[in-house]
XYZ file of C-alpha atoms in Angstrom:
115
model
C 154.219 15.123 57.451
C 156.587 12.307 56.375
C 159.404 13.712 54.149
C 161.656 10.872 53.832
C 161.803 6.870 54.331
C 165.205 5.196 54.000
C 166.587 1.503 54.559
C 169.947 1.191 56.268
C 171.412 -1.976 57.125
C 167.634 -3.560 57.675
C 166.838 -0.526 59.641
C 163.975 1.858 58.604
C 164.903 5.549 59.223
C 162.132 7.862 58.611
C 161.901 11.814 58.572
C 159.010 13.663 59.690
C 158.544 17.461 59.588
C 155.722 19.622 60.828
C 154.716 23.190 59.372
C 155.675 24.595 62.643
C 159.536 23.592 62.002
C 159.819 20.524 64.277
C 161.582 17.902 62.658
C 161.590 14.117 63.929
C 163.983 11.149 62.780
C 162.667 7.626 63.646
C 164.698 4.715 63.676
C 162.476 1.464 63.246
C 159.486 3.231 64.794
C 161.401 4.835 67.740
C 162.266 8.789 67.838
C 165.936 9.039 67.907
C 166.267 12.789 67.183
C 164.054 15.705 67.526
C 164.830 19.452 66.744
C 163.382 22.599 65.925
C 164.245 24.719 62.599
C 162.580 26.113 59.794
C 165.031 25.051 57.250
C 166.157 21.796 58.960
C 169.161 20.951 61.169
C 171.735 18.096 61.268
C 170.765 14.885 63.157
C 173.354 12.255 64.297
C 172.728 8.932 65.573
C 174.464 5.424 65.812
C 173.647 2.182 64.540
C 176.117 -0.660 65.446
C 178.972 1.399 65.968
C 178.576 3.340 62.722
C 177.821 7.225 63.167
C 175.251 8.282 60.935
C 174.076 11.994 59.967
C 171.357 13.366 58.023
C 171.410 16.797 56.635
C 168.798 18.533 54.876
C 169.668 20.139 51.613
C 167.567 22.701 49.378
C 166.824 21.689 45.940
C 164.924 23.402 43.194
C 164.431 20.006 41.420
C 162.617 18.297 44.154
C 159.029 18.481 44.341
C 159.240 19.594 48.137
C 161.974 21.836 47.391
C 164.584 20.056 49.679
C 166.176 16.455 49.947
C 167.858 14.758 52.826
C 171.678 13.765 52.568
C 172.614 10.810 54.733
C 176.291 10.282 55.593
C 177.780 7.019 57.346
C 180.795 7.938 59.083
C 181.084 11.112 57.246
C 180.853 9.562 53.801
C 177.582 10.371 51.827
C 175.426 7.512 50.949
C 173.391 6.825 47.938
C 169.945 5.711 49.252
C 166.444 5.736 47.641
C 163.759 7.790 49.358
C 160.674 5.526 49.454
C 158.386 8.298 50.330
C 155.679 9.179 47.638
C 156.928 12.572 46.307
C 153.782 14.912 45.334
C 154.042 18.003 43.560
C 151.724 20.198 45.147
C 153.878 23.151 45.226
C 154.538 22.857 41.437
C 150.629 22.724 40.955
C 150.492 25.979 43.092
C 153.216 27.702 40.869
C 151.519 26.735 37.691
C 148.116 28.154 39.162
C 149.795 31.296 40.156
C 151.483 31.875 36.703
C 148.269 31.129 34.963
C 146.421 33.806 37.042
C 149.027 36.146 36.233
C 149.115 35.734 32.548
C 145.157 35.852 32.474
C 145.295 39.046 34.636
C 147.837 40.365 32.162
C 146.089 39.135 28.935
C 142.679 40.948 30.433
C 144.219 44.401 30.903
C 145.857 44.128 27.561
C 142.536 43.103 25.749
C 140.773 45.595 27.903
C 143.036 48.627 26.532
C 142.641 47.293 22.960
C 138.784 47.202 22.921
C 138.787 50.523 24.633
C 136.163 49.486 27.256
């Protein structure tokens, strides 16, 4: 699944992650880094004598629960992630909370009515 897509100096950087923890970084469609990790690892690569690092970060405000910090020669960059973010995790959370509240309300009403 594609997690992120950035454009740096007219180069397309893509971050892919599988459910089994395999993380891949592609530069203009060519794989430049691949590592296995559940929470992600740092990836380093070079473009025109500049050293870039991609670090995964956890966040409760992001729909997927994490984002990526891109650094150029050790300095963090402010980049726009061009992948569309879905909020499937938030939907699952709301359904789970709704089921829990419905269950508790049902038990409460069952006790009041004495059935």
